[in-house]
Short mmCIF file of C-alpha atoms in Angstrom, two decimals:
data_model
loop_
_atom_site.label_atom_id
_atom_site.label_comp_id
_atom_site.label_asym_id
_atom_site.label_seq_id
_atom_site.Cartn_x
_atom_site.Cartn_y
_atom_site.Cartn_z
CA MET D 1 54.33 -86.43 -39.68
CA PHE D 2 56.67 -83.37 -38.27
CA ASN D 3 56.04 -82.47 -35.28
CA VAL D 4 56.02 -78.57 -34.00
CA VAL D 5 55.67 -76.82 -30.77
CA VAL D 6 53.58 -73.11 -30.46
CA ILE D 7 54.94 -71.28 -27.77
CA GLY D 8 52.29 -68.30 -27.23
CA ALA D 9 49.53 -70.28 -28.49
CA THR D 10 46.59 -68.40 -27.15
CA GLY D 11 47.42 -64.75 -28.59
CA TYR D 12 45.39 -63.91 -31.77
CA VAL D 13 48.54 -65.09 -33.70
CA GLY D 14 48.84 -68.43 -32.08
CA ALA D 15 45.49 -69.31 -32.01
CA GLU D 16 45.54 -68.61 -36.18
CA ILE D 17 48.60 -70.73 -35.83
CA VAL D 18 46.37 -73.63 -34.12
CA ARG D 19 43.76 -73.48 -36.47
CA LEU D 20 45.67 -73.22 -39.73
CA LEU D 21 47.64 -76.10 -38.68
CA GLN D 22 44.24 -78.38 -38.22
CA TYR D 23 44.15 -78.20 -42.07
CA HIS D 24 47.93 -79.29 -42.33
CA PRO D 25 48.45 -82.97 -43.54
CA GLU D 26 52.11 -83.23 -42.52
CA ILE D 27 52.30 -81.28 -39.26
CA SER D 28 51.14 -81.94 -35.91
CA ILE D 29 51.22 -79.97 -33.05
CA SER D 30 53.27 -81.78 -30.03
CA CYS D 31 52.67 -79.08 -27.63
CA ALA D 32 51.19 -75.87 -27.22
CA VAL D 33 52.33 -73.31 -24.46
CA SER D 34 50.60 -70.64 -22.50
CA ARG D 35 51.80 -69.25 -19.51
CA SER D 36 48.26 -67.63 -18.81
CA PHE D 37 46.60 -70.73 -19.41
CA ALA D 38 48.82 -73.89 -18.62
CA GLY D 39 46.83 -76.78 -17.69
CA LYS D 40 43.38 -75.76 -19.16
CA PRO D 41 42.02 -77.48 -22.59
CA TYR D 42 43.15 -75.33 -25.69
CA SER D 43 39.51 -75.75 -26.78
CA ASN D 44 38.51 -73.77 -23.35
CA ILE D 45 40.22 -70.70 -24.49
CA TYR D 46 38.91 -71.23 -28.07
CA PRO D 47 35.67 -73.48 -27.83
CA ASN D 48 35.37 -73.09 -32.01
CA LEU D 49 38.26 -75.70 -31.75
CA LYS D 50 36.35 -78.18 -29.38
CA LYS D 51 36.53 -81.92 -30.66
CA ILE D 52 39.20 -80.48 -33.09
CA PHE D 53 42.00 -79.55 -30.83
CA ASP D 54 41.46 -79.86 -26.90
CA MET D 55 45.11 -80.54 -26.13
CA PRO D 56 46.11 -79.09 -22.27
CA LEU D 57 48.13 -76.09 -22.62
CA SER D 58 51.64 -76.50 -21.43
CA THR D 59 53.57 -74.06 -19.63
CA VAL D 60 57.16 -72.97 -20.37
CA ASP D 61 59.61 -75.86 -19.32
CA MET D 62 62.43 -75.75 -21.97
CA ASP D 63 63.74 -79.22 -20.97
CA LEU D 64 60.39 -80.86 -21.32
CA LEU D 65 59.59 -78.73 -24.51
CA CYS D 66 62.83 -79.45 -26.17
CA GLU D 67 62.12 -83.38 -26.03
CA LYS D 68 58.77 -82.52 -28.15
CA ALA D 69 59.96 -81.25 -31.61
CA ASP D 70 62.24 -80.09 -33.74
CA PHE D 71 60.54 -77.01 -35.08
CA PHE D 72 59.22 -74.56 -32.64
CA ILE D 73 56.84 -71.08 -33.72
CA THR D 74 57.21 -68.35 -31.35
CA ALA D 75 54.20 -65.85 -31.13
CA LEU D 76 55.37 -64.09 -28.42
CA PRO D 77 56.51 -60.35 -26.82
CA HIS D 78 59.76 -59.08 -27.71
CA ASP D 79 61.04 -59.25 -24.17
CA VAL D 80 59.56 -63.01 -23.69
CA SER D 81 61.34 -63.90 -26.89
CA LYS D 82 64.77 -62.77 -25.82
CA ASP D 83 64.41 -65.37 -22.93
CA ILE D 84 63.30 -68.38 -25.22
CA ILE D 85 64.75 -67.98 -28.69
CA PRO D 86 68.51 -68.28 -27.33
CA LYS D 87 68.04 -71.38 -25.51
CA LEU D 88 66.01 -73.58 -28.55
CA ILE D 89 68.68 -72.15 -30.98
CA ASN D 90 71.47 -73.64 -28.47
CA GLU D 91 69.47 -76.90 -28.53
CA GLY D 92 69.71 -77.21 -31.91
CA LYS D 93 66.19 -76.34 -32.87
CA ARG D 94 64.80 -74.43 -35.97
CA VAL D 95 62.74 -71.36 -34.98
CA ILE D 96 60.23 -69.01 -36.66
CA ASP D 97 59.91 -65.90 -34.33
CA HIS D 98 56.78 -63.56 -34.66
CA SER D 99 58.59 -60.74 -32.16
CA ALA D 100 60.81 -57.92 -34.09
CA LEU D 101 63.93 -58.93 -32.47
CA PHE D 102 65.55 -60.66 -35.80
CA ARG D 103 63.91 -58.75 -38.60
CA PHE D 104 66.69 -56.07 -38.98
CA ARG D 105 69.90 -56.33 -40.49
CA LYS D 106 71.64 -54.08 -37.69
CA ARG D 107 71.12 -54.04 -34.17
CA GLN D 108 71.30 -50.66 -33.78
CA THR D 109 67.93 -50.09 -35.89
CA TYR D 110 65.92 -52.44 -33.58
CA GLU D 111 67.24 -50.59 -30.40
CA GLN D 112 66.74 -47.19 -31.90
CA TRP D 113 63.01 -48.14 -32.78
CA TYR D 114 61.96 -50.21 -29.99
CA GLY D 115 63.89 -48.41 -27.10
CA THR D 116 65.35 -51.33 -25.74
CA ALA D 117 68.69 -53.33 -25.90
CA HIS D 118 69.26 -56.13 -28.20
CA GLY D 119 71.90 -58.30 -26.68
CA MET D 120 71.90 -61.13 -29.11
CA GLU D 121 74.06 -59.83 -32.51
CA ASP D 122 74.98 -63.80 -32.87
CA LEU D 123 71.72 -64.95 -33.84
CA LEU D 124 70.59 -61.50 -35.54
CA GLU D 125 73.32 -62.30 -37.98
CA ASN D 126 72.23 -65.68 -38.73
CA SER D 127 68.67 -65.38 -38.80
CA VAL D 128 66.61 -64.90 -42.11
CA TYR D 129 63.66 -62.56 -42.74
CA GLY D 130 60.46 -64.97 -43.37
CA LEU D 131 59.25 -63.43 -46.49
CA PRO D 132 59.15 -66.24 -48.80
CA GLU D 133 58.73 -64.25 -52.11
CA PHE D 134 62.08 -62.84 -51.42
CA TYR D 135 63.97 -65.32 -49.64
CA ARG D 136 62.88 -68.40 -50.18
CA ASP D 137 66.25 -70.37 -50.60
CA ASN D 138 67.50 -68.75 -47.33
CA ILE D 139 64.45 -69.46 -45.63
CA SER D 140 64.49 -73.31 -46.56
CA GLN D 141 67.94 -73.92 -44.98
CA ALA D 142 67.56 -71.52 -41.87
CA LYS D 143 67.74 -71.90 -38.00
CA LEU D 144 65.95 -69.22 -37.06
CA VAL D 145 63.47 -67.14 -39.37
CA ALA D 146 62.31 -63.75 -38.33
CA ASN D 147 58.69 -63.48 -39.40
CA PRO D 148 57.53 -60.24 -41.18
CA GLY D 149 55.17 -57.32 -39.53
CA CYS D 150 52.24 -57.50 -41.08
CA TYR D 151 52.21 -53.91 -42.50
CA PRO D 152 55.59 -54.73 -44.36
CA THR D 153 54.35 -57.65 -45.79
CA CYS D 154 51.42 -55.82 -47.09
CA ALA D 155 53.80 -52.67 -48.02
CA ILE D 156 56.67 -54.52 -49.93
CA LEU D 157 55.01 -57.23 -51.42
CA GLY D 158 52.78 -54.29 -53.18
CA ILE D 159 55.75 -52.16 -54.27
CA ALA D 160 58.65 -54.31 -54.82
CA PRO D 161 57.65 -54.80 -58.66
CA LEU D 162 58.16 -50.88 -59.21
CA LEU D 163 61.24 -50.37 -57.71
CA ALA D 164 62.69 -53.68 -58.92
CA ASN D 165 62.15 -52.58 -62.30
CA LYS D 166 63.50 -49.08 -61.41
CA LEU D 167 60.17 -47.64 -62.95
CA VAL D 168 59.78 -45.15 -60.17
CA TYR D 169 61.86 -42.63 -57.90
CA THR D 170 63.03 -44.03 -54.50
CA THR D 171 61.99 -40.67 -52.86
CA ASN D 172 59.00 -39.16 -51.50
CA ILE D 173 57.14 -42.82 -51.27
CA ILE D 174 53.89 -42.66 -49.36
CA ILE D 175 52.27 -45.76 -47.55
CA ASP D 176 48.97 -45.57 -45.83
CA ALA D 177 47.69 -48.48 -44.35
CA ALA D 178 44.64 -49.34 -42.45
CA SER D 179 44.52 -52.70 -40.12
CA GLY D 180 41.87 -54.34 -38.06
CA ILE D 181 42.01 -54.32 -34.54
CA SER D 182 43.47 -57.76 -34.14
CA GLY D 183 46.96 -56.58 -35.19
CA ALA D 184 47.09 -54.74 -31.82
CA GLY D 185 46.84 -58.32 -30.01
CA ARG D 186 44.89 -59.82 -27.21
CA LYS D 187 45.30 -57.54 -24.44
CA SER D 188 43.02 -55.05 -22.43
CA ASP D 189 43.14 -51.81 -23.61
CA LEU D 190 41.13 -48.88 -23.51
CA ALA D 191 41.98 -47.81 -27.10
CA TYR D 192 41.01 -51.00 -28.42
CA SER D 193 37.44 -51.48 -26.69
CA PHE D 194 34.27 -51.45 -28.70
CA CYS D 195 33.10 -48.08 -27.53
CA GLU D 196 36.22 -46.62 -28.73
CA THR D 197 36.66 -48.43 -32.01
CA HIS D 198 33.16 -48.79 -33.06
CA GLU D 199 32.29 -46.52 -35.96
CA ASN D 200 35.72 -45.06 -35.77
CA PHE D 201 38.63 -44.39 -37.93
CA LYS D 202 41.75 -42.72 -36.87
CA ALA D 203 45.43 -42.71 -37.54
CA TYR D 204 48.37 -43.59 -35.04
CA GLY D 205 51.77 -44.17 -34.94
CA ILE D 206 52.44 -41.20 -36.98
CA THR D 207 55.70 -40.55 -38.21
CA ASN D 208 56.95 -43.01 -35.96
CA HIS D 209 55.25 -46.68 -36.39
CA ARG D 210 57.99 -49.43 -35.72
CA HIS D 211 57.22 -50.87 -38.75
CA THR D 212 58.38 -47.98 -40.69
CA PRO D 213 62.17 -49.45 -40.57
CA GLU D 214 61.21 -52.69 -41.51
CA ILE D 215 59.67 -51.60 -44.69
CA GLU D 216 62.80 -49.28 -45.28
CA GLN D 217 65.16 -51.82 -44.81
CA GLU D 218 63.78 -54.33 -47.07
CA LEU D 219 62.99 -52.00 -50.16
CA SER D 220 66.79 -50.69 -49.46
CA LEU D 221 68.18 -54.21 -49.90
CA LEU D 222 65.90 -54.49 -53.14
CA THR D 223 67.29 -51.18 -54.66
CA GLY D 224 70.66 -50.82 -53.41
CA GLU D 225 69.83 -47.25 -51.92
CA ASP D 226 68.76 -45.79 -48.72
CA ILE D 227 65.31 -45.88 -48.95
CA MET D 228 62.88 -43.74 -46.50
CA ILE D 229 59.31 -43.61 -46.49
CA SER D 230 56.07 -41.69 -45.25
CA PHE D 231 54.13 -44.41 -43.33
CA THR D 232 50.99 -43.46 -41.64
CA PRO D 233 48.74 -46.70 -40.10
CA HIS D 234 45.44 -46.53 -39.61
CA LEU D 235 42.98 -48.50 -36.84
CA LEU D 236 39.78 -49.60 -38.55
CA PRO D 237 36.96 -50.85 -36.87
CA ILE D 238 36.93 -54.49 -38.17
CA LYS D 239 38.35 -57.52 -36.55
CA ARG D 240 41.08 -58.37 -39.24
CA GLY D 241 42.69 -57.46 -42.38
CA ILE D 242 44.93 -54.82 -43.90
CA LEU D 243 44.27 -52.64 -46.96
CA THR D 244 47.35 -50.72 -47.78
CA THR D 245 47.49 -47.86 -50.61
CA SER D 246 50.99 -47.09 -51.53
CA TYR D 247 51.93 -43.83 -53.77
CA LEU D 248 55.29 -43.73 -55.95
CA ASN D 249 56.33 -41.00 -58.65
CA LEU D 250 57.03 -42.56 -61.95
CA LYS D 251 60.11 -42.09 -64.16
CA ASP D 252 58.35 -42.65 -67.54
CA ASN D 253 55.45 -40.24 -68.50
CA ASN D 254 54.26 -42.77 -70.93
CA LEU D 255 53.70 -45.68 -68.36
CA THR D 256 49.89 -46.79 -68.60
CA SER D 257 47.93 -49.03 -66.13
CA ASP D 258 47.97 -51.74 -68.32
CA LYS D 259 51.76 -51.89 -68.75
CA LEU D 260 52.02 -51.81 -64.96
CA TYR D 261 49.88 -54.64 -64.82
CA GLU D 262 52.24 -56.50 -67.20
CA VAL D 263 54.74 -55.70 -64.92
CA TYR D 264 53.48 -56.94 -62.30
CA SER D 265 51.80 -60.08 -63.47
CA GLU D 266 55.42 -60.96 -64.83
CA TYR D 267 57.02 -60.18 -61.58
CA TYR D 268 54.56 -62.24 -59.41
CA LYS D 269 53.96 -65.08 -62.12
CA ASN D 270 55.57 -68.08 -60.06
CA GLU D 271 54.09 -66.67 -56.51
CA PHE D 272 51.07 -68.80 -55.84
CA PHE D 273 49.94 -66.49 -52.75
CA VAL D 274 50.18 -63.19 -54.90
CA ARG D 275 47.28 -62.13 -56.60
CA VAL D 276 47.41 -59.47 -59.26
CA LEU D 277 44.21 -58.00 -60.22
CA GLU D 278 43.22 -57.33 -63.38
CA PRO D 279 43.27 -53.37 -64.40
CA GLY D 280 40.50 -51.16 -62.92
CA VAL D 281 39.96 -53.94 -59.69
CA PHE D 282 40.86 -53.48 -56.59
CA PRO D 283 41.73 -55.52 -53.51
CA GLU D 284 39.08 -55.68 -51.00
CA ILE D 285 39.82 -57.22 -47.30
CA LYS D 286 37.28 -59.54 -47.63
CA ASN D 287 38.78 -61.20 -50.33
CA VAL D 288 41.59 -62.28 -48.32
CA THR D 289 40.52 -62.42 -44.89
CA GLY D 290 40.96 -65.98 -43.37
CA SER D 291 43.48 -66.52 -46.37
CA ASN D 292 47.37 -66.46 -46.93
CA PHE D 293 46.90 -64.55 -50.16
CA ILE D 294 47.87 -60.92 -50.91
CA ASP D 295 45.94 -58.98 -53.36
CA ILE D 296 47.25 -56.35 -55.16
CA GLY D 297 45.51 -53.62 -57.69
CA VAL D 298 47.71 -51.28 -59.68
CA THR D 299 46.68 -47.97 -61.56
CA VAL D 300 48.53 -44.86 -63.10
CA ASP D 301 47.46 -41.41 -62.05
CA LYS D 302 48.04 -39.56 -65.47
CA ARG D 303 47.79 -36.14 -64.05
CA LEU D 304 50.37 -36.38 -61.49
CA ASN D 305 52.21 -39.16 -62.92
CA ARG D 306 52.07 -41.48 -59.96
CA ALA D 307 51.83 -45.12 -59.36
CA VAL D 308 49.19 -45.80 -57.03
CA ILE D 309 49.19 -49.29 -55.74
CA VAL D 310 46.50 -50.99 -53.19
CA SER D 311 47.28 -54.28 -51.26
CA ALA D 312 45.70 -56.34 -49.00
CA VAL D 313 46.19 -59.16 -46.80
CA ASP D 314 44.79 -60.70 -43.78
CA ASN D 315 46.96 -59.23 -40.81
CA LEU D 316 46.74 -62.87 -39.29
CA GLY D 317 46.90 -64.69 -41.86
CA LYS D 318 49.94 -63.84 -44.97
CA GLY D 319 50.48 -60.97 -42.13
CA ALA D 320 51.47 -63.60 -39.62
CA ALA D 321 50.44 -67.20 -39.03
CA GLY D 322 49.98 -67.97 -42.85
CA GLN D 323 53.17 -66.33 -43.30
CA ALA D 324 54.71 -68.62 -40.69
CA ILE D 325 53.14 -71.75 -41.72
CA GLN D 326 54.65 -71.08 -45.37
CA CYS D 327 57.80 -70.90 -43.80
CA LEU D 328 57.77 -73.83 -42.10
CA ASN D 329 57.02 -75.80 -45.13
CA LEU D 330 60.03 -74.60 -46.92
CA MET D 331 62.06 -75.26 -44.00
CA LEU D 332 60.72 -78.85 -43.77
CA GLY D 333 61.22 -79.45 -47.64
CA ILE D 334 57.35 -79.73 -48.64
CA ASP D 335 55.30 -77.60 -51.02
CA GLU D 336 55.09 -74.19 -49.35
CA LYS D 337 51.70 -74.18 -50.46
CA THR D 338 50.58 -77.18 -48.17
CA GLY D 339 47.87 -76.62 -45.49
CA LEU D 340 47.32 -72.92 -46.94
CA THR D 341 45.13 -72.89 -50.08
CA GLN D 342 41.40 -72.52 -48.05
CA PRO D 343 39.81 -69.55 -49.58
CA ALA D 344 39.20 -66.17 -48.21
CA LEU D 345 36.14 -66.08 -45.91
CA TYR D 346 34.31 -63.68 -47.76
CA LEU D 347 31.44 -63.06 -45.34
#
């Protein structure tokens, strides 16, 4: 068994990491860390895990934690990760981090969009973006993996085959996405309270959402061009799940939906967690909730000669915790599907 420490174990992402690792035959949580609930049994915070994971939560004692495992998953705010990650790396630990600190190739991009100094350019240069479908080999050798954002995961995987095969123009890309409320984290905020979200649907972060440059970076690296997108996220009155619709202008006037399906099927033929749906079938959130799968549906709007791509992930699954465990499997040198093949909840 491999031991792993989960720091930030009581937020929604941390809780999903803990839950998913209960299915894992080769990984044991040696320590679960929470400043807010230190000393309390984990199942007191999440009673669904009573008799399954009752371990008392630990506080942040770096010397003690470093004795517990060689692998760490951190699900912390950016300002907290900044204090913890360098210490872990200096101790020779291998880390998967959920903050945005190490997702960008350029420090300036982080500072511009997150409005705070970075100060760890040496770690940034050696971090790996944790999207296995793009960087599998690099992840397997990495000391520090930056787990991607949930919106970027859904958007990037949704449109990558179009750009990789040069089927579309790289300008005027429009991405609309809608996420469940758990994407905002486990915090008290009026905007995410029941009466503000129930039977409501709204856009937010219009033209300035922080996941915009993350999507642009990966699409630019894929194409070798400087890509800019129009990205608009929306808040759904559901607990979890993301549905993304992307619009890209085609170069070929004769490309059909069936041909587009063939392109996607070929591109993702070796990717277990990417499910390309048959022509005329499109993703639904309930088919991915609780799983590490991304579903993708494709079609061509012949009137406008535009590809319309619909993709769906669980923001807590493939969009966060599931993807982190997929990366951890690669770092451990075991089958990346291990512990992650359970189907979506559906109901």
